[in-house]
XYZ file of C-alpha atoms in Angstrom:
694
model
C -3.950 -19.658 60.346
C -6.720 -18.375 62.578
C -6.541 -18.992 66.308
C -8.574 -22.001 67.373
C -11.405 -21.604 69.831
C -10.637 -22.893 73.327
C -14.294 -23.250 74.299
C -15.711 -26.753 73.772
C -18.472 -26.788 71.202
C -21.640 -28.818 71.361
C -22.359 -30.862 68.222
C -25.656 -29.482 66.864
C -27.507 -32.796 67.249
C -25.622 -34.330 70.166
C -28.743 -34.439 72.337
C -30.425 -36.752 69.839
C -27.490 -39.131 70.119
C -27.535 -39.088 73.914
C -31.290 -39.692 74.012
C -30.875 -42.639 71.656
C -28.116 -44.120 73.823
C -28.308 -42.879 77.432
C -25.125 -44.778 78.323
C -23.215 -42.122 76.376
C -24.400 -39.288 78.635
C -21.367 -39.411 80.991
C -19.130 -38.815 77.979
C -20.772 -35.611 76.754
C -17.557 -33.620 77.242
C -15.614 -36.124 75.141
C -18.028 -35.596 72.251
C -17.774 -31.843 72.721
C -13.966 -31.935 72.716
C -13.840 -34.112 69.594
C -16.320 -31.943 67.773
C -14.451 -28.774 68.803
C -11.249 -30.171 67.302
C -13.088 -30.990 64.081
C -14.822 -27.613 63.962
C -11.629 -25.636 64.534
C -9.787 -27.551 61.823
C -12.652 -26.877 59.443
C -12.741 -23.199 60.394
C -8.992 -22.828 59.838
C -9.270 -24.506 56.449
C -12.015 -22.093 55.470
C -10.089 -19.038 56.645
C -6.533 -19.972 55.670
C -6.928 -22.151 52.584
C -9.923 -20.645 50.830
C -12.297 -23.387 51.867
C -12.509 -27.154 52.044
C -13.155 -27.456 48.316
C -9.903 -25.709 47.399
C -7.886 -27.365 50.171
C -8.841 -30.875 49.071
C -8.048 -30.158 45.418
C -4.372 -29.817 46.269
C -3.582 -32.870 44.124
C -3.999 -30.490 41.168
C -1.166 -28.237 42.351
C 1.157 -30.508 44.353
C 3.424 -32.981 42.605
C 3.988 -32.356 38.893
C 1.080 -30.882 36.943
C 0.834 -29.559 33.422
C -0.575 -26.072 32.901
C -2.873 -24.942 30.109
C 0.005 -23.286 28.208
C 2.023 -26.496 28.214
C 4.271 -25.481 31.085
C 4.887 -27.611 34.161
C 4.188 -26.521 37.731
C 5.782 -28.530 40.549
C 5.150 -28.265 44.262
C 6.291 -30.325 47.237
C 6.173 -30.210 51.006
C 9.595 -31.106 52.404
C 10.100 -29.187 55.651
C 13.350 -30.969 56.515
C 15.060 -30.366 53.169
C 17.924 -27.906 52.644
C 17.195 -27.747 48.908
C 14.905 -29.468 46.387
C 15.481 -30.181 42.674
C 13.708 -32.003 39.842
C 15.670 -34.434 37.704
C 14.691 -36.880 35.005
C 14.847 -37.878 31.389
C 13.839 -34.343 30.414
C 17.091 -32.798 31.694
C 19.494 -35.686 31.277
C 19.218 -36.464 34.996
C 21.078 -33.311 35.938
C 20.362 -33.115 39.692
C 20.841 -29.346 39.983
C 19.564 -27.756 36.761
C 15.986 -27.335 37.995
C 15.945 -26.095 41.603
C 12.724 -25.479 43.497
C 12.053 -22.133 45.176
C 11.538 -22.282 48.932
C 8.181 -21.067 50.234
C 6.659 -20.716 53.694
C 5.730 -23.676 55.891
C 8.217 -26.102 54.334
C 6.819 -25.887 50.810
C 8.836 -25.720 47.595
C 7.769 -24.816 44.043
C 9.151 -24.945 40.517
C 7.805 -23.655 37.207
C 9.209 -25.010 33.935
C 8.021 -23.009 30.913
C 6.726 -24.747 27.790
C 9.212 -25.695 25.090
C 8.080 -24.742 21.602
C 4.494 -24.745 22.847
C 4.843 -28.272 24.213
C 5.384 -29.719 27.636
C 9.051 -29.732 28.685
C 8.419 -33.046 30.454
C 7.069 -35.576 27.921
C 4.436 -38.127 28.810
C 6.055 -41.386 29.883
C 9.369 -39.907 30.929
C 10.929 -40.788 34.269
C 11.359 -38.280 37.087
C 12.800 -37.941 40.594
C 12.580 -35.297 43.256
C 16.125 -34.673 44.489
C 16.306 -33.724 48.156
C 19.412 -32.216 49.726
C 19.108 -33.418 53.300
C 20.279 -31.544 56.362
C 23.442 -33.650 56.441
C 24.222 -32.687 52.832
C 23.277 -36.042 51.281
C 21.368 -36.103 47.984
C 18.249 -38.256 48.168
C 16.418 -39.335 45.020
C 12.724 -39.637 45.835
C 9.394 -40.306 44.173
C 6.970 -37.438 44.707
C 4.325 -38.321 47.329
C 1.800 -37.044 44.784
C 3.059 -39.202 41.874
C 0.193 -40.492 39.735
C 1.964 -43.408 38.060
C 4.878 -45.584 39.123
C 6.216 -48.711 37.441
C 8.823 -51.334 38.152
C 10.973 -52.999 35.541
C 11.314 -56.760 35.947
C 15.046 -56.520 36.646
C 14.642 -53.853 39.358
C 13.665 -53.898 43.007
C 12.331 -50.353 43.339
C 9.593 -48.557 41.474
C 10.232 -45.654 39.081
C 8.118 -42.536 38.859
C 6.740 -42.077 35.350
C 5.145 -38.793 34.312
C 1.572 -39.646 33.317
C 0.080 -37.078 30.956
C -1.245 -38.851 27.843
C -2.488 -36.762 24.906
C -5.949 -38.239 25.405
C -7.051 -39.699 28.739
C -9.956 -42.093 29.083
C -13.244 -40.195 29.246
C -15.989 -41.654 31.435
C -19.182 -42.279 29.479
C -21.540 -43.527 32.162
C -22.874 -41.732 35.231
C -22.255 -43.207 38.648
C -25.142 -45.283 39.981
C -27.510 -43.645 42.428
C -26.809 -44.287 46.088
C -27.896 -47.839 46.858
C -30.378 -48.734 49.575
C -29.204 -52.345 49.736
C -25.465 -52.943 49.351
C -24.438 -56.411 48.172
C -20.651 -56.131 48.056
C -18.256 -58.324 46.094
C -14.854 -57.815 47.721
C -12.310 -58.182 44.935
C -8.617 -58.192 44.107
C -7.839 -57.484 40.443
C -4.519 -59.340 40.384
C -5.928 -62.715 41.480
C -9.159 -62.476 39.491
C -8.215 -65.166 37.005
C -7.765 -68.963 37.048
C -4.313 -68.450 35.519
C -1.223 -68.316 37.705
C -0.235 -64.729 36.964
C -1.060 -61.147 37.862
C -4.383 -60.511 36.154
C -5.197 -57.163 34.574
C -7.762 -54.406 34.810
C -8.847 -55.462 31.309
C -9.444 -59.036 32.458
C -11.535 -57.788 35.359
C -13.513 -55.488 33.071
C -14.479 -58.061 30.490
C -14.414 -61.357 32.399
C -15.147 -60.651 36.047
C -17.604 -57.731 36.041
C -20.215 -59.700 34.016
C -19.867 -62.538 36.521
C -20.399 -60.157 39.446
C -23.471 -58.733 37.768
C -24.879 -62.212 37.109
C -24.335 -63.169 40.761
C -26.573 -60.304 41.846
C -23.941 -58.150 43.552
C -24.446 -54.422 43.033
C -21.187 -53.188 44.531
C -17.522 -54.039 43.988
C -14.978 -53.270 46.697
C -11.512 -53.163 45.146
C -8.468 -54.091 47.203
C -4.799 -53.373 46.478
C -5.376 -50.520 44.010
C -3.219 -47.909 45.738
C 0.327 -48.718 44.625
C 2.253 -51.067 46.879
C 5.745 -52.316 46.183
C 5.243 -55.692 47.864
C 2.530 -57.692 46.101
C 2.133 -60.131 49.001
C 1.111 -57.273 51.323
C -2.371 -57.585 49.765
C -2.178 -53.841 49.086
C -1.918 -52.852 52.744
C 1.663 -51.512 52.609
C 1.051 -48.524 50.346
C 4.037 -46.775 48.791
C 2.383 -44.320 46.354
C -0.996 -43.087 47.563
C -2.054 -41.253 44.382
C -0.929 -43.960 41.936
C -3.172 -46.772 40.716
C -1.165 -49.980 40.764
C 0.651 -50.394 37.456
C 1.022 -54.181 37.847
C -2.559 -54.536 36.504
C -2.335 -51.945 33.722
C -2.516 -48.198 33.176
C -4.615 -45.548 34.956
C -6.823 -45.421 31.866
C -7.438 -49.163 32.133
C -8.699 -48.668 35.687
C -10.894 -45.763 34.607
C -12.406 -47.915 31.872
C -13.027 -50.731 34.373
C -14.918 -48.400 36.704
C -16.847 -46.891 33.801
C -17.949 -50.313 32.564
C -19.005 -51.242 36.103
C -21.120 -48.091 36.206
C -22.716 -49.042 32.879
C -23.873 -52.243 34.609
C -25.285 -50.329 37.569
C -22.463 -51.515 39.825
C -21.125 -49.187 42.524
C -17.332 -49.261 42.945
C -15.615 -48.732 46.300
C -11.904 -48.332 46.976
C -10.222 -50.092 49.874
C -8.331 -47.025 51.092
C -5.356 -47.368 53.437
C -4.865 -44.189 55.465
C -4.074 -45.990 58.711
C -0.387 -46.470 57.950
C 2.200 -46.492 55.147
C 5.065 -48.663 53.931
C 8.494 -48.078 55.475
C 10.019 -47.918 51.991
C 11.963 -44.719 51.417
C 13.356 -45.254 47.895
C 9.861 -45.619 46.456
C 7.630 -44.670 49.384
C 6.782 -41.791 51.732
C 9.175 -42.741 54.500
C 11.946 -40.160 55.110
C 10.884 -38.224 52.033
C 12.723 -35.088 53.152
C 15.512 -36.960 54.904
C 13.943 -36.738 58.357
C 12.177 -39.319 60.483
C 9.025 -37.237 60.596
C 7.602 -35.235 57.649
C 4.332 -37.158 57.082
C 4.693 -39.319 60.169
C 5.190 -39.107 63.897
C 8.861 -39.301 64.768
C 10.341 -41.966 66.986
C 8.382 -44.758 68.638
C 4.971 -43.198 68.009
C 5.557 -43.157 64.272
C 6.033 -46.906 63.932
C 3.491 -49.720 64.085
C 5.176 -52.548 65.944
C 3.097 -55.349 64.402
C 2.717 -54.075 60.849
C 6.314 -52.773 60.586
C 4.999 -49.612 58.951
C 4.887 -45.855 59.504
C 2.030 -44.001 61.243
C 0.690 -40.666 60.035
C 0.713 -37.517 62.156
C -2.968 -36.613 61.790
C -2.487 -33.345 63.678
C -0.196 -32.053 60.931
C -1.787 -29.572 58.543
C -0.002 -30.903 55.466
C -0.847 -34.499 56.331
C -4.512 -33.495 56.398
C -4.061 -31.820 53.006
C -2.378 -34.922 51.619
C -4.909 -37.476 52.866
C -8.058 -35.465 52.159
C -6.820 -34.602 48.671
C -6.039 -38.261 48.144
C -9.679 -39.185 48.737
C -10.841 -36.376 46.472
C -8.571 -37.512 43.637
C -9.844 -41.097 43.696
C -13.433 -39.836 43.566
C -13.036 -37.175 40.886
C -10.354 -38.611 38.590
C -11.273 -42.290 38.734
C -14.957 -41.966 39.719
C -14.847 -44.266 42.725
C -18.166 -44.197 44.566
C -16.762 -44.328 48.072
C -14.300 -46.021 50.366
C -13.798 -48.840 52.809
C -11.339 -47.362 55.324
C -8.876 -50.039 56.389
C -7.397 -50.289 59.880
C -9.713 -47.800 61.556
C -9.209 -49.444 64.955
C -5.481 -48.791 64.682
C -6.206 -45.147 63.936
C -8.679 -44.605 66.758
C -6.467 -45.630 69.664
C -2.904 -44.881 70.679
C -2.529 -48.585 71.506
C -3.717 -49.418 67.941
C -5.739 -52.305 69.335
C -2.545 -54.260 70.009
C -2.972 -56.600 72.953
C -6.318 -55.033 73.735
C -9.644 -56.776 73.997
C -12.840 -54.772 73.664
C -15.530 -55.896 76.073
C -18.070 -53.220 75.209
C -17.404 -51.153 78.330
C -17.926 -47.550 77.210
C -14.822 -46.413 79.086
C -12.805 -48.244 76.426
C -13.961 -45.722 73.813
C -13.211 -42.501 75.678
C -10.203 -41.103 77.472
C -6.520 -40.482 76.861
C -6.031 -43.773 74.996
C -8.170 -42.447 72.116
C -6.215 -40.724 69.334
C -8.553 -37.782 68.849
C -6.374 -36.297 66.091
C -6.946 -39.431 64.013
C -10.649 -39.441 64.875
C -10.835 -35.781 63.848
C -9.247 -36.652 60.494
C -11.903 -39.324 59.907
C -14.632 -36.822 60.804
C -13.124 -34.313 58.345
C -12.883 -36.984 55.648
C -16.505 -38.030 56.030
C -17.662 -34.412 56.251
C -15.784 -33.568 53.053
C -17.154 -36.568 51.180
C -20.696 -35.968 52.397
C -20.511 -32.259 51.550
C -18.861 -32.446 48.126
C -19.990 -35.899 46.971
C -23.037 -36.864 49.047
C -23.748 -39.880 46.844
C -20.520 -41.542 48.006
C -20.402 -44.278 50.647
C -17.891 -44.751 53.474
C -17.301 -47.919 55.485
C -15.234 -48.315 58.658
C -13.231 -51.431 59.415
C -13.354 -51.147 63.203
C -13.163 -54.182 65.445
C -13.554 -52.165 68.651
C -17.184 -51.140 68.146
C -16.678 -47.464 68.996
C -20.113 -45.902 69.639
C -21.394 -43.298 67.161
C -18.664 -44.041 64.615
C -21.438 -44.475 62.049
C -23.545 -41.538 63.126
C -23.424 -38.080 61.481
C -20.676 -35.653 62.461
C -23.404 -33.199 63.515
C -24.309 -35.655 66.296
C -20.683 -35.873 67.358
C -20.213 -39.132 65.457
C -17.516 -40.262 63.074
C -19.670 -39.765 59.991
C -19.312 -43.234 58.431
C -22.265 -44.809 56.619
C -21.481 -48.406 57.546
C -19.213 -50.449 59.752
C -18.114 -54.044 59.241
C -19.769 -56.582 61.538
C -16.442 -58.206 62.323
C -17.760 -60.421 65.125
C -19.910 -62.486 62.739
C -17.175 -64.360 60.822
C -15.323 -64.930 64.089
C -18.451 -66.505 65.543
C -18.946 -68.884 62.608
C -15.315 -69.978 62.793
C -15.568 -70.527 66.542
C -18.745 -72.606 66.195
C -17.446 -74.808 63.391
C -14.015 -75.202 64.961
C -14.981 -75.845 68.581
C -18.504 -77.301 68.729
C -20.219 -80.496 67.676
C -23.274 -79.970 65.494
C -25.639 -80.920 68.278
C -24.019 -78.335 70.590
C -24.651 -75.300 68.381
C -26.386 -72.600 70.431
C -29.219 -70.949 68.511
C -29.506 -68.041 70.932
C -25.804 -67.296 70.663
C -25.977 -67.310 66.859
C -28.965 -64.954 66.836
C -27.339 -62.693 69.421
C -24.176 -62.357 67.337
C -26.131 -61.665 64.150
C -28.389 -59.043 65.754
C -26.016 -57.460 68.278
C -25.440 -54.074 66.667
C -25.708 -50.490 67.784
C -29.116 -48.946 67.249
C -29.339 -46.915 64.022
C -25.749 -47.625 63.008
C -25.599 -49.623 59.782
C -23.581 -52.821 59.701
C -22.140 -54.848 56.845
C -22.675 -58.515 57.572
C -20.391 -61.179 56.174
C -19.760 -64.834 56.870
C -16.159 -64.538 55.708
C -13.940 -62.029 53.909
C -10.423 -62.034 52.484
C -9.019 -62.553 55.994
C -10.336 -66.110 56.152
C -9.147 -66.899 52.621
C -5.485 -66.128 53.337
C -2.968 -68.905 53.850
C -2.721 -69.691 57.542
C -6.480 -69.431 57.960
C -9.345 -71.414 56.430
C -12.474 -70.446 54.546
C -15.807 -71.798 55.735
C -15.843 -74.284 52.851
C -12.406 -75.558 53.834
C -13.343 -75.822 57.500
C -16.501 -77.726 56.610
C -15.156 -80.041 53.899
C -11.353 -79.838 54.087
C -9.477 -82.472 52.046
C -12.644 -83.987 50.592
C -13.004 -80.883 48.434
C -10.205 -82.318 46.309
C -11.698 -85.796 45.958
C -15.471 -85.762 46.408
C -16.836 -82.637 44.726
C -17.649 -84.478 41.515
C -21.309 -85.326 40.902
C -20.074 -88.681 39.577
C -18.879 -89.552 43.073
C -21.255 -90.623 45.855
C -22.333 -87.727 48.065
C -20.368 -88.258 51.263
C -21.618 -87.098 54.682
C -18.803 -84.541 54.879
C -19.573 -82.954 51.503
C -23.332 -83.099 52.106
C -22.994 -81.391 55.497
C -20.535 -78.844 54.129
C -22.643 -77.831 51.147
C -25.836 -77.500 53.187
C -24.252 -75.523 56.038
C -22.329 -73.310 53.609
C -25.638 -72.180 52.094
C -27.460 -71.812 55.394
C -24.684 -69.824 57.067
C -24.567 -67.392 54.174
C -28.312 -66.866 53.981
C -28.887 -66.361 57.707
C -25.943 -63.937 57.778
C -27.299 -62.120 54.717
C -30.853 -61.893 56.039
C -30.291 -61.291 59.753
C -26.801 -59.866 60.223
C -26.917 -56.288 58.989
C -27.948 -53.584 56.561
C -25.498 -54.678 53.870
C -23.777 -57.913 52.857
C -20.213 -58.680 51.766
C -18.553 -61.676 50.149
C -14.940 -62.161 49.095
C -14.479 -63.274 45.497
C -14.605 -67.026 45.058
C -15.979 -67.751 48.502
C -19.512 -67.732 47.102
C -18.879 -71.121 45.493
C -16.568 -72.494 48.183
C -13.235 -71.868 46.463
C -11.180 -74.993 47.213
C -7.803 -73.384 47.874
C -6.472 -70.714 50.183
C -4.935 -67.478 48.974
C -1.160 -67.141 49.051
C 0.720 -64.498 47.100
C 4.103 -65.236 45.518
C 6.856 -64.871 48.103
C 10.181 -66.413 49.069
C 8.414 -68.930 51.313
C 6.522 -70.493 48.371
C 9.238 -70.042 45.731
C 7.444 -67.020 44.271
C 4.592 -69.220 43.088
C 1.337 -67.817 41.674
C -0.453 -71.149 42.056
C -2.531 -69.957 45.007
C -2.729 -66.300 43.962
C -5.690 -66.883 41.660
C -9.431 -67.596 41.713
C -10.661 -70.679 39.887
C -13.940 -69.314 38.544
C -13.853 -72.081 35.933
C -14.894 -74.602 38.594
C -18.437 -73.202 38.602
C -18.736 -73.779 34.858
C -18.014 -77.502 35.099
C -21.350 -79.340 35.272
C -19.626 -82.360 36.770
C -18.555 -80.444 39.897
C -20.710 -79.480 42.867
C -19.314 -75.929 43.070
C -22.051 -74.918 40.646
C -24.683 -75.599 43.341
C -23.167 -73.134 45.806
C -22.687 -70.567 43.045
C -26.327 -70.854 41.967
C -27.586 -70.517 45.532
C -25.465 -67.409 46.117
C -26.831 -65.862 42.930
C -30.465 -66.578 43.753
C -30.028 -65.385 47.338
C -28.780 -62.019 46.052
C -31.471 -61.812 43.390
C -34.125 -62.419 46.028
C -32.743 -59.638 48.210
C -32.759 -57.366 45.182
C -36.443 -58.181 44.750
C -37.536 -57.736 48.372
C -34.847 -55.451 49.838
C -34.453 -56.966 53.285
C -31.080 -55.242 53.796
C -32.785 -51.858 53.609
C -35.613 -52.992 55.866
C -35.816 -52.636 59.651
C -34.054 -55.269 61.711
C -35.743 -58.657 61.705
C -38.169 -59.871 64.330
C -36.890 -63.208 65.614
C -39.840 -65.295 66.764
C -37.984 -68.508 67.493
C -34.518 -69.661 68.551
C -35.281 -73.129 69.863
C -32.268 -74.795 71.448
C -33.337 -78.439 71.440
C -35.027 -78.264 68.033
C -32.123 -76.176 66.600
C -34.645 -74.011 64.761
C -34.400 -70.271 64.086
C -37.323 -68.365 62.573
C -37.661 -64.659 61.861
C -39.503 -62.145 59.701
C -37.956 -59.354 57.670
C -39.122 -57.346 54.668
C -42.377 -59.276 54.493
C -40.593 -62.611 54.295
C -40.439 -65.522 56.725
C -37.067 -67.191 57.200
C -36.992 -70.649 58.806
C -33.732 -72.494 59.515
C -33.400 -76.006 60.897
C -29.796 -76.478 62.051
C -30.462 -79.885 63.618
C -27.943 -82.410 62.255
C -30.453 -85.274 61.912
C -33.934 -84.328 63.212
C -36.674 -83.328 60.781
C -40.074 -82.081 61.907
C -43.630 -82.589 60.694
C -46.414 -80.060 61.321
C -44.039 -77.441 62.672
C -45.797 -74.228 63.703
C -44.150 -70.848 63.065
C -45.470 -67.563 64.419
C -46.009 -64.681 61.978
C -47.282 -61.113 62.074
C -49.045 -60.747 58.728
C -51.875 -63.113 57.767
C -52.002 -64.448 54.239
C -51.091 -67.267 51.928
C -47.421 -68.196 51.659
C -45.265 -69.993 49.154
C -41.634 -71.118 49.098
C -39.333 -68.707 47.302
C -35.928 -70.132 48.149
C -35.059 -73.565 49.505
C -31.524 -74.773 50.160
C -32.812 -78.349 49.809
C -33.734 -77.732 46.161
C -32.012 -79.869 43.555
C -30.475 -76.927 41.720
C -28.552 -76.095 44.893
C -27.299 -79.613 45.575
C -30.124 -80.446 47.981
C -32.297 -83.513 48.337
C -35.541 -82.030 46.884
C -37.690 -83.043 49.841
C -40.144 -80.141 49.581
C -42.977 -79.492 47.172
C -42.644 -75.897 46.025
C -46.246 -75.854 44.804
C -47.551 -76.195 48.349
C -49.439 -73.177 49.688
C -49.274 -72.350 53.384
C -52.296 -70.577 54.872
C -51.974 -68.555 58.048
C -54.228 -69.143 61.031
C -55.414 -66.764 63.716
C -53.504 -68.830 66.197
C -50.990 -66.887 68.316
C -47.581 -68.488 68.592
C -44.271 -67.228 69.977
C -45.765 -63.795 70.718
C -46.999 -63.363 67.126
C -50.751 -62.935 66.464
C -50.828 -65.485 63.631
C -48.998 -68.613 62.601
C -48.519 -71.062 59.775
C -47.965 -74.803 59.948
C -44.996 -76.178 58.008
C -45.845 -79.762 57.152
C -42.201 -80.734 56.934
C -39.092 -79.026 58.254
C -36.119 -81.054 57.141
C -32.899 -81.432 59.035
C -30.437 -78.780 57.899
C -32.912 -77.369 55.424
C -34.164 -73.853 55.159
C -37.179 -72.324 53.570
C -37.592 -68.713 52.658
C -41.255 -67.915 52.138
C -42.743 -64.824 50.547
C -45.595 -63.329 52.479
C -48.549 -61.657 50.815
C -50.400 -58.734 52.297
C -53.605 -59.727 50.494
C -54.876 -63.043 51.839
C -56.106 -64.446 48.530
C -52.927 -63.535 46.578
C -49.985 -65.873 46.127
C -46.388 -64.856 45.594
C -45.020 -66.465 42.462
C -42.357 -69.119 42.907
C -38.817 -67.839 42.658
């Protein structure tokens, strides 16, 4: 490898970043040091590995790969091994008949010639890498690069199965163009069925994707795809990084699912877990070569004390090869359109965010507590994706709020496109849990929804999978609790609890959608107020699947009120698709009135008015606006089709006046602003035109 430069390098566009945020100026040297580390890694890859393109295609040479002549080429990195062998069905499980040849830098290779013009390792046969450890023990391992692993019902551990079918699934549809407005449906394939079982890729393809499309979501974020031995880990304890989970079907089933999503114009993101790995050694990465290190830091630094998992050594050359190639494989083999990186906060800091609160003080984001090797890996990952597949999207799950994480690498940033606005769901939970309705603070709500770093894109969400898990509560459960089981029928009188819950559920989602970010996310089922928490089968619940499912059928029952929330969620998304407020500049908030409990703002040529007062309605309520014209209601949570009380006439036209109000040059007078109602009005640039009713 080439010698790294010792001189700190200035990111080409760092000055633009510092001018945008002057508070970052004292940390110029930190940005220079981070960028220098990134640049030197990239330079070494170019000089020593033949370029980033070749380096990140290592999944085509490492592991077990079939050559054009039918032969098999095998390659592993096992620096702590004394010897390496390949055993399996193909050689009668003889542990020594096929030894690997030792190469430089801890690598090992094996070539098995074709047999009668055919592959010597048949498709579907089982394999193991046999490691002779330094203490002489023989360790039977799954290759870190294995593409398919399965578990028989009577076994605890997974088996590595050679996946090389005569005819793989061929993608027929191009990936959608990069979206301006992301409306994300966070999904888990295994629970995507009302039945108490592990659902399949096929079920998701033919039953769930059409539902997602109908709801107006244009992006699916798939959880728990990377193989994980423990189902209840929700996919966050990965054992085989290159294998699509076999519990839902075959790799070809997943490819078909993504292809069908693309045919519907739906972008597909993978929830990628590069922040840590399962401690499993029999069917995971841990102690692959018999040592405590290999892919991970050794000792205390290599273990996450809360997650009970292993932590990658991001400074290691082969770890970079492994992780970057992993991303490349998911993009090029399966056609994923990008990634949501899980656990980024844990990666960014040596303390992993454990026992640490982030106040926003910039000193929290710079200094020795930052793991700059991990940050450099993320910069390399985003640079690679942006360079080789610029249409792909990357999202950071970072609770710390690190500045510039979602700015280009050339500015010294992390290179992500979006970050999750993780403070928003916490705020809604805190408000509902701790405050009476009359004590809700409008200014605090607006502040939380608009408090984001300038020119860094945020994904707003009222709740995600975190709130759906057993031990927590969804917004619907917090609002309606036990009455969801007894009073959601339209044949029952509308109780105050259900009425309040349904109305606030809609309002919280819309104000989050419209004000909270540049993208929107919802976890599957939450759109209609799924009545039960999510709990995977485990010893504590007698391995039950009763709560590891989504009861989509509830929305199809005309006698249940879930249909109202489902319809509102659909029309909210369809309206955004029409007007594109997520891709528009941040909203102008003209009113956050504490005693009236009214919030009003303008975005994408629309006026949003929310009355959060628990019992007070208003007549002749004036709202300030920028653009004069004639307005009409487009979306109203009080409408009958959404379970409302139908107190507004949607044929009413609202004419602006040259009457300044709340620092806006014009205003309109709403003749009635109902308690806990909201009205989304389309504005028209031409005064004598009227937007058609939605």
